[in-house]
Each structure stands twice: as C-alpha cells, then as structure tokens.
Amino acid sequence: MPGIDKLPIEETLEDSPQTRSLLGVFEEDATAISNYMNQLYQAMHRIYDAQNELSAATHLTSKLLKEYEKQRFPLGGDDEVMSSTLQQFSKVIDELSSCHAVLSTQLADAMMFPITQFKERDLKEILTLKEVFQIASNDHDAAINRYSRLSKKRENDKVKYEVTEDVYTSRKKQHQTMMHYFCALNTLQYKKKIALLEPLLGYMQAQISFFKMGSENLSEQLEEFLTNIGTSVQNVRREMDNDVETMQQTIEDLEVASDPLYVPDPDPTKFPVNRNLTRKAGYLNARNKTGLVSSTWDRQFYFTQGGNLMSQARGDVAGGLAMDIDNCSVMAVDCEDRRYCFQITSFDGKKSSILQAESKKDHEEWICTINNISKQIYLSENPEEIAARVNQSALEAVTPSPSFQQRHESLRPAGQSRPPTARTSSSGSLGSESTNLAALSLDSLVAPDTPIQFDIISPVCEDQPGQAKAFGQGGRRTNPFGESGGGTKSETEDSILHQLFIVRFLGSMEVKSDDNPDVVYETMRQILAARAIHNIFRMTESHLLVTCDCLKLIDPQTQVTRLTFPLPSVVLYATHQENKRLFGFVLRTSGGRSESNLSSVCYIFESNNEGEKICDSVGLAKQIALHAELDRRASEKQKEIERVKEKQQKELSKQKQIEKCIHFGQQEQEE
C-alpha cells in the first residue's frame, strides 16, 4: 500500500483483512530483499575469494623467485645478475603479498561479516517468525471453529470450558506471534539499509588502506630500480630482434644452399664421394630379423667413434655400441630388393649387420669410411691425409683393368682380336711382397691383357667347354654336409672330410705361372687395386665346402652349387702375408686363352679371418686324397695279385682234373 512503511502493531489483535493485506505486502518485500541480498552476498564473496587467491598467488610468486638461484637450467648457466634482480623483485612482491593478506583480513571483517550476519541472522529470523505465525493462525482458526459448533440445547460445562480455554490460548499465541512478526518486518527496513551500506563502506576503507600501504612501500629507490629493469628489458628485446634477424638470414641462406640436398639421391657430379673419411654420421636403416624369413627395418642414427660403430635412437641421451669395426669387413649386398645396402662383418665373423643408406653417395662413403677404420688409420695423427695417401697408392698400384668391350675383344679368336698392348709394371703393392717378387716381371706371373672377373659366373656362360667340363655342371642343389635328398648318391657323400667356410668372392684372373705362391699375392694386389679404381664394393657371399674330392661354392640361401673345383686341379693355394682374411688358389684346367691345352686361373676370396684354416683344410684334403689314391692303387695291385693267384689255382685244379680222368681211363682199359 502506498505511503505505508510500517505495520500497525496495535491492530494485530483485531486481525482485520486490511491488516492481513498489508502484511502480504511486507512479506513480498522481505522476499525481494532476501533474493537481492543473496546475489549481493555471492558477488562480495567472489571479491573476497579473488583477494585470497591473489594473496596466495603473490606469496607463491615471491617464493618461486627466491628459489630461482637454486634451479639448475641446462642452458641457463650461472647468471648472478639475473639472480640478484629476481631476489630484489622477490622482496618487493613479498611485501605486496603481505599487503594483500592484510586486505583479505580487512575484507573479511568489514565487508563479509556484516552482510553474512544480515543473511544468516535477520533474514532467517523473518522466515522463522513467518512459519510460527502461520501455525498460530491456523490453530486459532481451528479453535474458533470448534467453539462455534457448541450445542445450545445440550450444554456441557466441561466441554464448553475446554473449548473456551483453547480459544483463549490460541488467540493469545497468535496475538503475541503476530506482534513479534510485525516488529521484525518493520525493523527489516532499517536493517536492509545497514546491510547494504556497511559492507560497501568496509570494502572502500579496506581498499584505501591497501593503497596507502602500497604507496608507502613504493619508495623513490624502488621506482629507480624499476626504471633500470625496464631499460634492461628493452635492451634484451633489441638484442633478441637482432639475433632473430640474423637467424632468419641464416635460414634463407641455408634454404638456398640446401635445396639440392633435399633430393634423397643427389647428383654425384655436384656432390662427389669423399673416400678419405675416418669419421661419419647419419641415418641408416638397420635390418632386424623377426623370424625365419621375415624381417623389419628400423631407422636409427649411426656414427663412428674410434674403432666402434655407434647407434642412437631418437630420444636417447647417448648412443650405444652397435659393432666393433676394427679389422672388420664391409661389402655391398643385395637384400630384400632394397637399394644401397651393405653388410658389416666383425673380425671373428660371429656378428654381422646389414644396413641401408639413403643415397649412393652415402652408400659409398660409409663403405670407404668403415674400410679406412678397419685398417686403423684413425689412430694416426692425420687420418684423412693418410687415408688419401692409401687410396692414391691403390689408384697407382695397377693399370686399370680392361673395359667391358676390351674384355670381350680379348675373348675373340686370334684373327679378329686387336694387337696386344704391353702391360706396364706396377709401382706399388697393397700388401707385403716377398723379396722374390721384386725380381720377377709382371708378365711372368700374369698373362697379358687378362680381364678380371669380379663376380661368380658359371663357366658354361663364358663359352669355355673345356673349363666347364673340368668344373662340372653348376646349378645343382647340394647339401653342404654330404647328405643327398634324393636316391642318387652324391659325389661327395663318401668323402671323410667336410669343412664349411663363409667366403666372399673378390675376383679371378688367368695367370701364367702356377708353381710360385707369389702369383697369388700379385693377383690379390691386382684385384684389390682394380676394385678400388672402379669403385666396386659388391662381393658375393658363398659357402666354401672343402672335401676330399673337390671345392664347392654353394649359395647360402638356396644351397645351389655355384661352382665346383676338382681338388686335383687345385695346384697352388696361399693366404695374404699380412691380411689373413685374404686367400686364393690357382686352378689348372684344360682349354684356355693360351695356345697350349692347359690354362691356370687364380681365384681370390675374403673370409672371416679364416684364410689359414681354409688353406690348411685344402692341404689336409689333398693329403687325404693322396693317401686314398695310394690306398686305391695298392688295393688294385693286391686285387690283381689275387686274380693271378686265383687263375693259377684254377689252372692247377683243371690240370689235376685232367690227370685224374686219364688215370680213371687207364684203369678201365686194364680191366
């Protein structure tokens, strides 16, 4: 009702409809005040919570700044200027944290406490009185209803007394409750104003006090410190901008210079192969066998460290040892139809690893680097210079072998071939040479214009029927241990010697002499030098089976016999005088390039540090074959003697039989 701001307490006993209507207005106003004050309480509580969070965050920031000098940054180093500056900031921020803590306390006392009291005490009191008044009003209405139903004809004093007493009690209770309820609603109008103004006043006073404390703490000395720090920040920013500009220019230059390197296999004419390296690093694909026929390829970073090949996966702090490459052997191999694969075999042959390079340049550089390390060139003072000298010596060691066209021309009949060119003598050697070799000319050991064969080719393919007949037919699947899978008996099945070695074919060439070990040494030098000149790193790995009958080269994958060398035709065999992995033998065969019917071909192999063992095994096989031949001849001679004796015995028995028949005939005639 307009103009009325109080409930008339004196009209509570009458409890007229007008009074009840006015009470409804005040109750509606109390509900609105309660809703509004709840929203205001939530807003002020957010201010209080934010201030507490700010105070805690400021204190934590100060604590972290104090602990900066205890941190160990991998790239930070010991920056004393930065540490002292942050310590100064920590002191100032710690003081500000104290100010924020004081502000939080003042907000709790001057802002949150009054509005909380109004919300929890005054508004709840109104709600409680409203409920009590509603109960009392209902009880009074029920008592009046019972009193109105008293019978006029049958009056009962006891019932009348009880009903009258009930009306008295309920009316008194309603009147008293209504008066207190009206008083509380009237007082709420004053408490509303206090509850609105007092928290705001406390908030403003707390903020003013906080700003005064901040003004007292921010002295002129602190302002000078902040000015110096601002200047330092600007200097650091300018230095950063200059550094960024330099790095951007470097990036642009590198993008232009590295554009050809983005191609996985760059042009070798623009990026030549460096064969003098003794250190190399880069990514390679490593082959890992996961089953009998299955394998996986893992990309890892490989680098050489002294005589070791190290590998390191992404994310690893340091690399691990992959293989010891001192005195190892390395060769290009074909593996799973992948390009640029090479195999490293340890000096004892017990460990090998197949790796794949990304480009032909990397492929050749890795092989050359590992070859240089295998020779222990890295232990010298100037390893690259010595490696260059060794490679240059290899280039000068021999006249380049004939080209492909010259090889085929050399195999033409004498009438169609070109006039032979004289071979120049060599000026150096890859290995140690005996004193007798110096006195011999090159032509006395190696036939002129002899092509070098770097891969295993069946003699049938070379169109030399005499040699093919001497070797025997190739392409037969052979069990290296002399066990035949079919019903036909193998030619080496009865042999008492079966020794298997892993070898790699380096090359072969025809020689003129087969009675001096120097011819094997000279052939090794010629073939190794020719491989270095023509960049031939690929070697065919085979199993060499030594028996009392022959030497066999067997494919390790398919067990197919590639070549067969009859043991009687092997007339000479020797190992390198320094590198015991190298060995060779001379095979004397019928037919050849010379005018006579016999020719000699020297075959050179690399083994897993077993050259002497292979030669000893060949020597043992020849001894066993010799003794077997002697035993065979003795056995045949003994059989011949026995046959003669048997023949004589038969003739003697026949003569006795004739004499006996004659004797029986004479007796019959006498009778």
XYZ file of C-alpha atoms in Angstrom:
671
model
C 0.000 0.000 0.000
C 1.491 3.405 -0.993
C 2.623 5.634 1.846
C 2.607 2.918 4.485
C 6.106 1.836 5.658
C 5.127 0.220 8.964
C 2.762 -2.477 10.101
C 0.323 -1.309 12.852
C 1.142 -3.462 15.865
C -1.937 -2.234 17.770
C -4.237 -3.762 15.156
C -2.765 -7.241 15.469
C -5.448 -8.388 17.915
C -8.249 -7.335 15.605
C -6.549 -9.142 12.679
C -8.638 -7.405 10.053
C -8.429 -8.227 6.341
C -6.773 -4.864 5.734
C -4.060 -5.798 8.203
C -3.562 -9.139 6.535
C -3.359 -7.466 3.131
C -0.751 -5.014 4.413
C 1.163 -7.971 5.909
C 1.248 -9.624 2.486
C 2.899 -6.525 1.017
C 5.598 -6.557 3.693
C 6.171 -10.308 3.199
C 6.602 -9.796 -0.531
C 9.104 -7.027 0.163
C 11.030 -9.295 2.560
C 11.248 -11.991 -0.131
C 12.615 -9.473 -2.647
C 15.161 -8.234 -0.108
C 16.251 -11.834 0.575
C 16.790 -12.604 -3.128
C 18.716 -9.422 -3.784
C 20.911 -9.782 -0.709
C 21.770 -13.338 -1.664
C 23.036 -12.145 -5.053
C 24.969 -9.299 -3.445
C 26.452 -11.741 -0.944
C 27.674 -14.004 -3.760
C 29.269 -11.063 -5.592
C 31.085 -9.842 -2.476
C 32.161 -13.404 -1.675
C 33.752 -13.619 -5.131
C 35.677 -10.431 -4.356
C 36.827 -11.964 -1.093
C 37.810 -15.263 -2.728
C 39.648 -13.455 -5.513
C 41.552 -11.397 -2.979
C 42.532 -14.532 -1.064
C 43.662 -16.196 -4.310
C 45.618 -13.067 -5.266
C 47.281 -13.016 -1.869
C 48.229 -16.725 -2.110
C 49.419 -16.374 -5.733
C 51.528 -13.341 -4.862
C 53.103 -15.210 -1.967
C 53.825 -18.209 -4.210
C 55.366 -15.942 -6.857
C 57.672 -14.428 -4.252
C 58.648 -17.901 -3.057
C 59.444 -19.104 -6.608
C 61.554 -16.009 -7.282
C 63.594 -16.748 -4.145
C 64.192 -20.320 -5.339
C 65.474 -19.252 -8.794
C 69.109 -19.343 -7.691
C 68.645 -22.980 -6.626
C 67.434 -24.059 -10.075
C 69.780 -25.852 -12.484
C 68.776 -24.957 -16.045
C 70.577 -26.949 -18.766
C 71.159 -23.795 -20.855
C 70.852 -21.100 -18.207
C 74.309 -21.111 -16.701
C 75.150 -19.109 -13.561
C 73.660 -15.657 -14.173
C 74.389 -13.717 -10.972
C 72.816 -10.510 -12.307
C 69.538 -12.248 -13.038
C 69.577 -13.985 -9.644
C 70.156 -10.728 -7.716
C 67.476 -8.931 -9.763
C 64.917 -11.641 -9.069
C 65.842 -11.595 -5.378
C 65.054 -7.873 -5.316
C 61.739 -8.491 -7.064
C 61.017 -11.253 -4.573
C 61.378 -8.860 -1.630
C 59.042 -6.279 -3.187
C 56.449 -8.881 -4.179
C 56.670 -10.419 -0.703
C 55.804 -7.021 0.784
C 52.912 -6.718 -1.656
C 51.829 -10.204 -0.621
C 51.717 -9.026 2.987
C 49.598 -6.046 1.924
C 47.235 -8.359 0.072
C 46.977 -10.578 3.150
C 46.053 -7.534 5.269
C 43.485 -6.519 2.661
C 41.980 -10.021 2.769
C 41.622 -9.799 6.544
C 40.001 -6.338 6.340
C 37.565 -7.508 3.681
C 36.600 -10.452 5.853
C 35.932 -8.231 8.864
C 34.478 -5.081 7.289
C 32.668 -6.413 4.211
C 31.814 -10.071 4.578
C 30.903 -10.110 8.248
C 28.004 -7.525 8.109
C 26.328 -8.972 5.049
C 26.784 -12.513 6.361
C 25.158 -11.530 9.675
C 22.204 -9.984 7.861
C 21.800 -13.037 5.649
C 22.219 -15.699 8.303
C 20.520 -13.973 11.255
C 17.973 -11.340 10.198
C 16.566 -12.973 7.060
C 16.373 -16.392 8.733
C 14.566 -14.771 11.704
C 11.887 -13.390 9.358
C 11.409 -16.825 7.786
C 11.135 -18.499 11.204
C 8.584 -15.973 12.521
C 6.554 -16.347 9.343
C 6.306 -20.109 9.845
C 5.402 -19.746 13.546
C 2.771 -17.099 12.752
C 1.221 -19.322 10.090
C 0.951 -22.215 12.564
C -0.546 -19.981 15.289
C -3.101 -18.517 12.844
C -4.183 -21.987 11.760
C -4.542 -23.133 15.378
C -6.660 -20.039 16.192
C -8.954 -20.647 13.233
C -9.442 -24.268 14.288
C -10.231 -23.275 17.904
C -12.822 -20.656 16.805
C -14.390 -23.282 14.528
C -14.818 -25.726 17.443
C -16.153 -23.000 19.704
C -18.741 -22.013 17.107
C -20.051 -25.596 16.971
C -21.015 -25.737 20.716
C -24.625 -27.004 21.172
C -27.165 -24.600 22.573
C -29.602 -27.301 23.779
C -27.174 -29.666 25.401
C -24.674 -27.506 27.147
C -21.774 -29.320 28.719
C -19.799 -27.195 31.097
C -16.696 -29.291 30.794
C -16.689 -29.226 27.015
C -17.505 -25.558 26.968
C -14.655 -24.847 29.379
C -12.151 -26.794 27.286
C -13.205 -25.098 24.063
C -13.133 -21.681 25.686
C -9.672 -22.338 27.131
C -8.453 -23.480 23.712
C -9.714 -20.283 22.076
C -8.034 -18.204 24.756
C -4.680 -19.931 24.368
C -4.652 -19.890 20.553
C -5.742 -16.261 20.348
C -3.082 -15.199 22.830
C -0.433 -17.122 20.934
C -1.493 -15.655 17.580
C -1.536 -12.135 19.008
C 1.924 -12.401 20.538
C 3.428 -14.074 17.470
C 1.837 -11.517 15.178
C 3.204 -8.619 17.184
C 6.774 -10.005 17.088
C 6.400 -10.776 13.384
C 5.191 -7.234 12.651
C 8.057 -5.807 14.712
C 10.616 -7.863 12.774
C 9.162 -6.832 9.414
C 9.198 -3.179 10.447
C 12.830 -3.496 11.653
C 13.882 -5.218 8.404
C 13.524 -1.923 6.546
C 16.275 -0.381 8.696
C 18.457 -3.478 8.674
C 18.251 -3.554 4.873
C 19.868 -0.138 4.612
C 22.560 -1.076 7.135
C 23.271 -4.370 5.374
C 23.705 -2.574 2.046
C 25.894 0.325 3.198
C 28.099 -1.217 5.880
C 29.800 -3.846 3.621
C 30.404 -1.248 0.924
C 31.878 1.100 3.464
C 34.162 -1.623 4.785
C 35.234 -2.542 1.243
C 36.170 1.034 0.356
C 38.030 1.602 3.615
C 39.987 -1.623 3.141
C 40.961 -0.629 -0.400
C 42.023 2.850 0.725
C 44.152 1.317 3.473
C 45.690 -1.124 0.955
C 46.587 1.658 -1.468
C 48.119 3.694 1.352
C 50.328 0.766 2.337
C 51.349 0.307 -1.314
C 52.177 3.988 -1.639
C 54.369 3.821 1.453
C 56.202 0.725 0.190
C 56.819 2.081 -3.337
C 59.643 4.474 -2.500
C 61.701 6.524 -4.910
C 64.518 3.947 -4.733
C 62.130 1.233 -5.930
C 60.949 3.446 -8.763
C 64.579 3.904 -9.861
C 65.092 0.130 -9.718
C 62.008 -0.472 -11.863
C 63.210 2.117 -14.390
C 66.581 0.330 -14.702
C 64.865 -3.017 -15.137
C 62.650 -1.558 -17.874
C 65.724 -0.277 -19.697
C 67.371 -3.710 -19.403
C 64.258 -5.381 -20.813
C 64.311 -3.043 -23.811
C 68.000 -3.843 -24.407
C 67.300 -7.580 -24.242
C 64.409 -7.131 -26.670
C 66.629 -5.249 -29.147
C 69.302 -7.961 -28.839
C 66.656 -10.620 -29.429
C 65.369 -8.810 -32.506
C 68.897 -8.576 -33.937
C 69.530 -12.264 -33.220
C 66.210 -13.240 -34.805
C 67.055 -11.194 -37.883
C 70.454 -12.916 -38.134
C 68.868 -16.344 -37.747
C 66.258 -15.547 -40.394
C 69.024 -14.549 -42.804
C 70.892 -17.773 -41.970
C 67.722 -19.785 -42.600
C 67.251 -18.144 -46.001
C 70.878 -18.812 -46.966
C 70.652 -22.431 -45.823
C 67.401 -22.953 -47.718
C 69.065 -21.809 -50.928
C 72.255 -23.820 -50.323
C 70.465 -26.957 -49.126
C 67.922 -27.156 -51.910
C 69.906 -29.803 -53.863
C 70.343 -31.819 -50.663
C 66.590 -32.269 -50.254
C 66.747 -34.866 -53.019
C 67.357 -38.257 -51.360
C 69.905 -39.279 -54.004
C 71.830 -36.105 -55.036
C 73.797 -35.756 -58.241
C 77.280 -37.311 -57.679
C 78.846 -34.808 -60.066
C 77.835 -31.931 -57.800
C 78.489 -33.784 -54.554
C 81.479 -36.117 -55.141
C 82.162 -39.060 -52.874
C 84.809 -38.469 -50.199
C 86.767 -41.707 -49.844
C 89.223 -40.361 -47.244
C 86.857 -40.147 -44.282
C 87.662 -41.795 -40.969
C 84.546 -40.452 -39.225
C 80.976 -40.385 -40.465
C 77.499 -39.958 -39.027
C 73.993 -40.151 -40.432
C 70.738 -42.042 -40.504
C 70.716 -45.646 -41.730
C 68.073 -48.350 -41.933
C 69.072 -51.432 -39.930
C 67.725 -54.862 -40.821
C 66.394 -56.894 -37.882
C 65.276 -60.472 -38.418
C 61.950 -61.266 -36.751
C 61.591 -64.832 -37.999
C 62.990 -67.370 -40.377
C 62.031 -65.366 -43.473
C 60.602 -62.131 -42.068
C 62.495 -59.013 -41.050
C 61.940 -55.380 -40.126
C 63.935 -52.240 -40.911
C 64.480 -49.637 -38.184
C 65.764 -46.148 -38.946
C 68.435 -45.067 -36.463
C 71.267 -42.548 -36.266
C 74.690 -44.166 -36.681
C 78.096 -42.603 -36.084
C 81.654 -43.809 -35.790
C 83.657 -43.312 -32.623
C 87.232 -44.512 -32.906
C 87.046 -48.151 -33.930
C 83.395 -48.530 -32.933
C 80.155 -48.095 -34.826
C 77.589 -46.498 -32.534
C 73.812 -46.254 -32.927
C 71.369 -43.906 -31.264
C 67.578 -43.845 -31.480
C 65.577 -40.632 -31.352
C 65.015 -39.581 -27.772
C 68.087 -41.381 -26.426
C 70.559 -39.255 -24.495
C 73.616 -41.134 -25.748
C 74.456 -43.756 -28.331
C 75.205 -47.418 -27.748
C 77.773 -49.741 -29.271
C 76.469 -51.376 -32.440
C 79.619 -53.178 -33.582
C 83.398 -53.188 -33.223
C 84.647 -52.342 -36.725
C 88.379 -52.749 -36.127
C 89.640 -55.347 -38.649
C 86.073 -55.860 -39.873
C 84.990 -56.461 -43.445
C 82.376 -54.476 -45.329
C 80.763 -55.136 -48.680
C 77.781 -54.089 -50.737
C 74.994 -56.680 -50.736
C 71.570 -57.250 -52.272
C 68.923 -57.531 -49.578
C 65.148 -57.768 -49.985
C 65.127 -55.767 -53.222
C 66.407 -52.652 -51.440
C 68.963 -50.244 -52.825
C 72.237 -49.126 -51.255
C 72.580 -51.986 -48.775
C 75.901 -53.037 -47.300
C 76.954 -55.656 -44.787
C 79.483 -55.291 -41.978
C 81.051 -58.468 -40.582
C 83.140 -58.445 -37.415
C 86.752 -59.617 -37.469
C 85.854 -63.001 -35.952
C 82.850 -63.494 -38.248
C 80.470 -64.041 -35.321
C 78.480 -60.861 -35.818
C 77.217 -59.181 -38.942
C 74.816 -56.356 -39.638
C 73.039 -55.263 -42.825
C 72.449 -51.524 -43.186
C 70.829 -49.397 -45.882
C 71.996 -45.917 -46.839
C 69.755 -43.219 -48.254
C 71.786 -42.404 -51.349
C 74.551 -43.821 -53.497
C 76.947 -41.169 -52.172
C 76.250 -42.146 -48.545
C 76.471 -45.813 -49.518
C 79.967 -45.487 -50.928
C 81.165 -43.085 -48.215
C 80.017 -45.433 -45.444
C 81.814 -48.366 -47.069
C 85.010 -46.316 -47.600
C 84.891 -44.915 -44.062
C 84.449 -48.336 -42.472
C 87.238 -49.713 -44.674
C 89.546 -46.894 -43.509
C 88.621 -47.503 -39.865
C 89.102 -51.250 -40.325
C 92.700 -50.517 -41.347
C 93.073 -48.499 -38.079
C 94.010 -45.348 -39.971
C 92.096 -43.315 -37.387
C 94.867 -43.971 -34.819
C 97.363 -41.813 -36.750
C 97.857 -38.080 -36.276
C 96.451 -37.049 -39.675
C 93.995 -39.848 -40.511
C 92.385 -38.187 -43.543
C 95.745 -37.393 -45.081
C 96.935 -40.966 -44.598
C 93.639 -42.320 -45.967
C 94.054 -40.142 -49.060
C 97.614 -41.417 -49.467
C 96.491 -45.045 -49.151
C 93.701 -44.544 -51.682
C 96.096 -42.783 -54.049
C 98.504 -45.686 -53.715
C 95.665 -48.039 -54.606
C 94.928 -45.979 -57.719
C 98.582 -46.062 -58.773
C 99.110 -49.709 -57.854
C 97.897 -51.212 -61.108
C 96.997 -50.338 -64.662
C 93.224 -50.135 -64.949
C 91.678 -53.453 -65.942
C 90.232 -53.715 -69.477
C 86.860 -52.237 -70.107
C 83.849 -54.375 -70.829
C 84.375 -54.009 -74.556
C 88.089 -54.861 -74.295
C 87.270 -57.973 -72.279
C 85.036 -59.308 -74.999
C 87.577 -58.369 -77.669
C 90.209 -60.322 -75.725
C 87.939 -63.374 -75.874
C 87.616 -63.209 -79.692
C 89.618 -65.583 -81.928
C 93.213 -64.641 -82.655
C 92.391 -63.486 -86.191
C 89.803 -60.957 -85.022
C 91.494 -59.647 -81.915
C 93.381 -56.416 -81.830
C 97.160 -56.337 -81.457
C 98.042 -56.922 -77.824
C 99.173 -53.952 -75.797
C 102.082 -54.235 -73.447
C 101.320 -54.206 -69.719
C 103.208 -51.704 -67.664
C 104.771 -52.890 -64.487
C 103.243 -51.792 -61.196
C 104.945 -49.395 -58.871
C 103.397 -50.387 -55.551
C 101.526 -53.087 -53.688
C 98.580 -53.154 -51.294
C 100.070 -55.959 -49.206
C 103.578 -57.090 -48.292
C 105.523 -58.553 -51.203
C 108.164 -61.201 -50.945
C 111.729 -60.491 -52.000
C 111.423 -62.878 -54.940
C 108.530 -60.882 -56.390
C 110.736 -57.886 -56.978
C 112.947 -59.926 -59.265
C 110.073 -61.239 -61.326
C 108.396 -59.268 -64.085
C 104.638 -58.873 -64.096
C 104.311 -60.748 -67.387
C 105.994 -63.807 -65.900
C 103.149 -64.118 -63.358
C 100.028 -62.746 -65.052
C 99.065 -63.263 -68.662
C 98.968 -60.017 -70.682
C 95.570 -58.447 -71.425
C 93.917 -60.662 -68.828
C 90.454 -59.447 -67.853
C 89.488 -59.513 -64.187
C 86.219 -61.189 -63.294
C 84.642 -59.604 -60.199
C 81.559 -61.791 -59.931
C 80.874 -65.503 -59.945
C 79.773 -66.567 -63.419
C 79.208 -70.182 -64.356
C 81.945 -71.344 -66.773
C 79.221 -72.541 -69.170
C 78.188 -68.903 -69.601
C 81.729 -67.965 -70.629
C 81.553 -70.383 -73.595
C 84.582 -72.390 -72.468
C 83.554 -76.013 -72.789
C 86.883 -77.400 -71.640
C 86.726 -75.418 -68.428
C 83.063 -76.265 -67.941
C 83.859 -79.914 -68.293
C 86.624 -79.616 -65.752
C 84.390 -77.758 -63.292
C 81.349 -79.968 -63.698
C 77.825 -78.763 -64.142
C 76.594 -75.954 -61.903
C 73.118 -75.232 -60.633
C 72.688 -78.434 -58.677
C 71.177 -78.133 -55.208
C 73.712 -79.568 -52.793
C 73.622 -80.335 -49.110
C 76.902 -78.909 -47.722
C 77.208 -81.809 -45.288
C 77.176 -84.517 -47.982
C 73.629 -85.744 -47.399
C 71.684 -86.324 -50.587
C 67.979 -85.663 -50.547
C 67.219 -87.989 -53.471
C 68.019 -91.568 -54.288
C 71.104 -90.697 -56.369
C 74.311 -90.935 -54.409
C 76.182 -87.625 -54.103
C 79.698 -87.421 -55.417
C 80.945 -86.107 -52.044
C 78.812 -88.388 -49.908
C 81.670 -90.902 -49.299
C 84.206 -88.196 -48.514
C 85.595 -88.352 -44.967
C 86.314 -84.592 -44.903
C 83.530 -81.992 -44.950
C 84.512 -78.487 -43.806
C 82.363 -75.415 -44.490
C 83.617 -71.818 -44.534
C 81.955 -68.475 -45.239
C 83.793 -66.658 -48.040
C 83.252 -63.644 -50.304
C 84.437 -63.728 -53.897
C 86.760 -60.831 -54.765
C 87.732 -61.763 -58.300
C 89.637 -64.102 -60.583
C 92.045 -63.753 -63.473
C 94.193 -66.009 -65.664
C 97.848 -66.362 -64.646
C 100.891 -67.713 -66.448
C 102.619 -69.375 -63.530
C 101.190 -71.875 -61.032
C 104.311 -73.019 -59.177
C 105.115 -69.920 -57.082
C 102.980 -68.502 -54.226
C 103.942 -65.015 -55.374
C 101.443 -65.337 -58.194
C 98.646 -65.481 -55.602
C 99.989 -62.368 -53.830
C 100.294 -60.467 -57.115
C 96.774 -61.478 -58.148
C 95.420 -60.243 -54.793
C 97.136 -56.890 -55.339
C 95.844 -56.588 -58.887
C 92.237 -57.410 -57.966
C 92.091 -55.187 -54.857
C 93.590 -52.257 -56.744
C 91.192 -52.743 -59.662
C 88.245 -52.799 -57.244
C 89.412 -49.534 -55.698
C 89.864 -47.888 -59.092
C 86.458 -48.894 -60.427
C 84.569 -48.351 -57.143
C 83.483 -51.991 -56.955
C 82.420 -52.789 -53.399
C 79.896 -55.538 -54.021
C 81.049 -59.050 -53.085
C 79.146 -62.295 -53.479
C 78.979 -64.293 -50.263
C 79.081 -68.078 -50.566
C 79.756 -71.194 -48.549
C 83.032 -72.915 -49.476
C 82.760 -76.657 -48.923
C 86.109 -78.471 -48.742
C 86.004 -82.234 -49.369
C 88.499 -84.861 -50.420
C 87.174 -84.699 -53.985
C 86.594 -81.039 -54.750
C 85.972 -77.485 -53.563
C 82.401 -76.248 -53.932
C 80.957 -72.738 -53.840
C 77.393 -73.053 -52.550
C 74.682 -70.369 -52.447
C 73.897 -69.881 -48.714
C 70.233 -69.135 -49.397
C 69.254 -71.790 -51.936
C 72.035 -74.359 -51.313
C 72.632 -74.477 -55.088
C 76.198 -75.241 -56.133
C 77.572 -72.234 -57.989
C 80.986 -73.636 -58.935
C 82.841 -76.907 -58.417
C 86.642 -77.040 -58.413
C 88.112 -80.581 -58.687
C 90.695 -80.991 -55.958
C 93.399 -82.480 -58.258
C 93.160 -79.321 -60.396
C 93.934 -77.063 -57.391
C 97.720 -76.849 -57.739
C 98.529 -73.831 -55.543
C 96.924 -72.081 -52.577
C 98.106 -69.350 -50.171
C 96.956 -66.629 -47.768
C 97.938 -62.972 -47.743
C 101.106 -62.385 -45.745
C 99.535 -59.583 -43.637
C 95.780 -59.741 -44.068
C 94.955 -63.305 -43.063
C 91.367 -62.885 -44.233
C 92.501 -62.968 -47.867
C 93.348 -66.269 -49.530
C 93.455 -67.629 -53.053
C 94.178 -70.716 -55.068
C 95.259 -71.497 -58.621
C 93.183 -73.901 -60.690
C 94.758 -75.693 -63.633
C 92.173 -76.507 -66.292
C 92.121 -77.810 -69.840
C 91.491 -75.276 -72.598
C 92.012 -71.560 -72.236
C 93.264 -68.415 -73.885
C 96.828 -69.693 -74.277
C 97.984 -71.789 -77.207
C 98.520 -74.868 -75.032
C 95.653 -77.002 -73.866
C 96.195 -76.130 -70.170
C 95.499 -72.792 -68.502
C 95.727 -71.529 -64.907
C 93.197 -69.266 -63.244
C 93.748 -67.676 -59.820
C 90.665 -67.182 -57.610
C 90.805 -64.681 -54.719
C 88.432 -64.764 -51.747
C 87.907 -62.954 -48.450
C 86.981 -64.966 -45.361
C 86.067 -64.169 -41.773
C 89.673 -64.295 -40.527
C 89.934 -67.956 -41.562
C 92.304 -67.837 -44.546
C 94.963 -70.027 -42.955
C 92.327 -72.500 -41.767
C 90.947 -72.823 -45.292
C 94.427 -73.405 -46.744
C 95.153 -75.973 -44.021
C 91.839 -77.664 -44.819
C 92.670 -77.768 -48.554
C 96.110 -79.187 -47.740
C 94.538 -81.805 -45.487
C 92.037 -82.705 -48.222
C 94.847 -83.135 -50.762
C 96.793 -85.313 -48.307
C 93.725 -87.447 -47.639
C 93.081 -87.683 -51.385
C 96.725 -88.651 -51.957
C 96.602 -91.356 -49.309
C 93.265 -92.534 -50.669
C 94.760 -92.727 -54.161
C 97.764 -94.652 -52.862
C 95.472 -96.982 -50.966
C 93.356 -97.428 -54.075
C 96.369 -98.287 -56.177
C 97.655 -100.700 -53.531
C 94.220 -102.261 -53.315
C 94.049 -102.636 -57.077
C 97.532 -104.173 -57.118
C 96.516 -106.581 -54.353
C 93.382 -107.497 -56.259
C 95.455 -108.099 -59.399
C 97.769 -110.426 -57.456
C 94.784 -112.242 -56.026
C 93.283 -112.582 -59.506
C 96.581 -114.045 -60.821
C 96.742 -116.476 -57.905
C 93.130 -117.444 -58.451
C 93.804 -118.006 -62.161
C 96.828 -120.153 -61.380
C 94.785 -122.066 -58.818
C 92.073 -122.694 -61.408
C 94.626 -123.927 -63.994
C 96.233 -126.200 -61.420
C 92.838 -127.593 -60.427
C 91.977 -128.140 -64.090
C 95.261 -129.962 -64.696
C 94.637 -132.217 -61.695
C 91.171 -132.970 -63.006
C 92.610 -133.960 -66.406
C 95.192 -136.184 -64.765
C 92.502 -137.817 -62.678
C 90.372 -138.504 -65.756
C 93.364 -140.075 -67.557
C 94.068 -142.259 -64.538
C 90.459 -143.488 -64.453
C 90.618 -144.265 -68.210
C 93.749 -146.379 -67.873
C 92.158 -148.419 -65.054
C 89.120 -149.164 -67.210
C 91.313 -150.357 -70.081
C 93.241 -152.721 -67.803
C 90.036 -154.281 -66.553
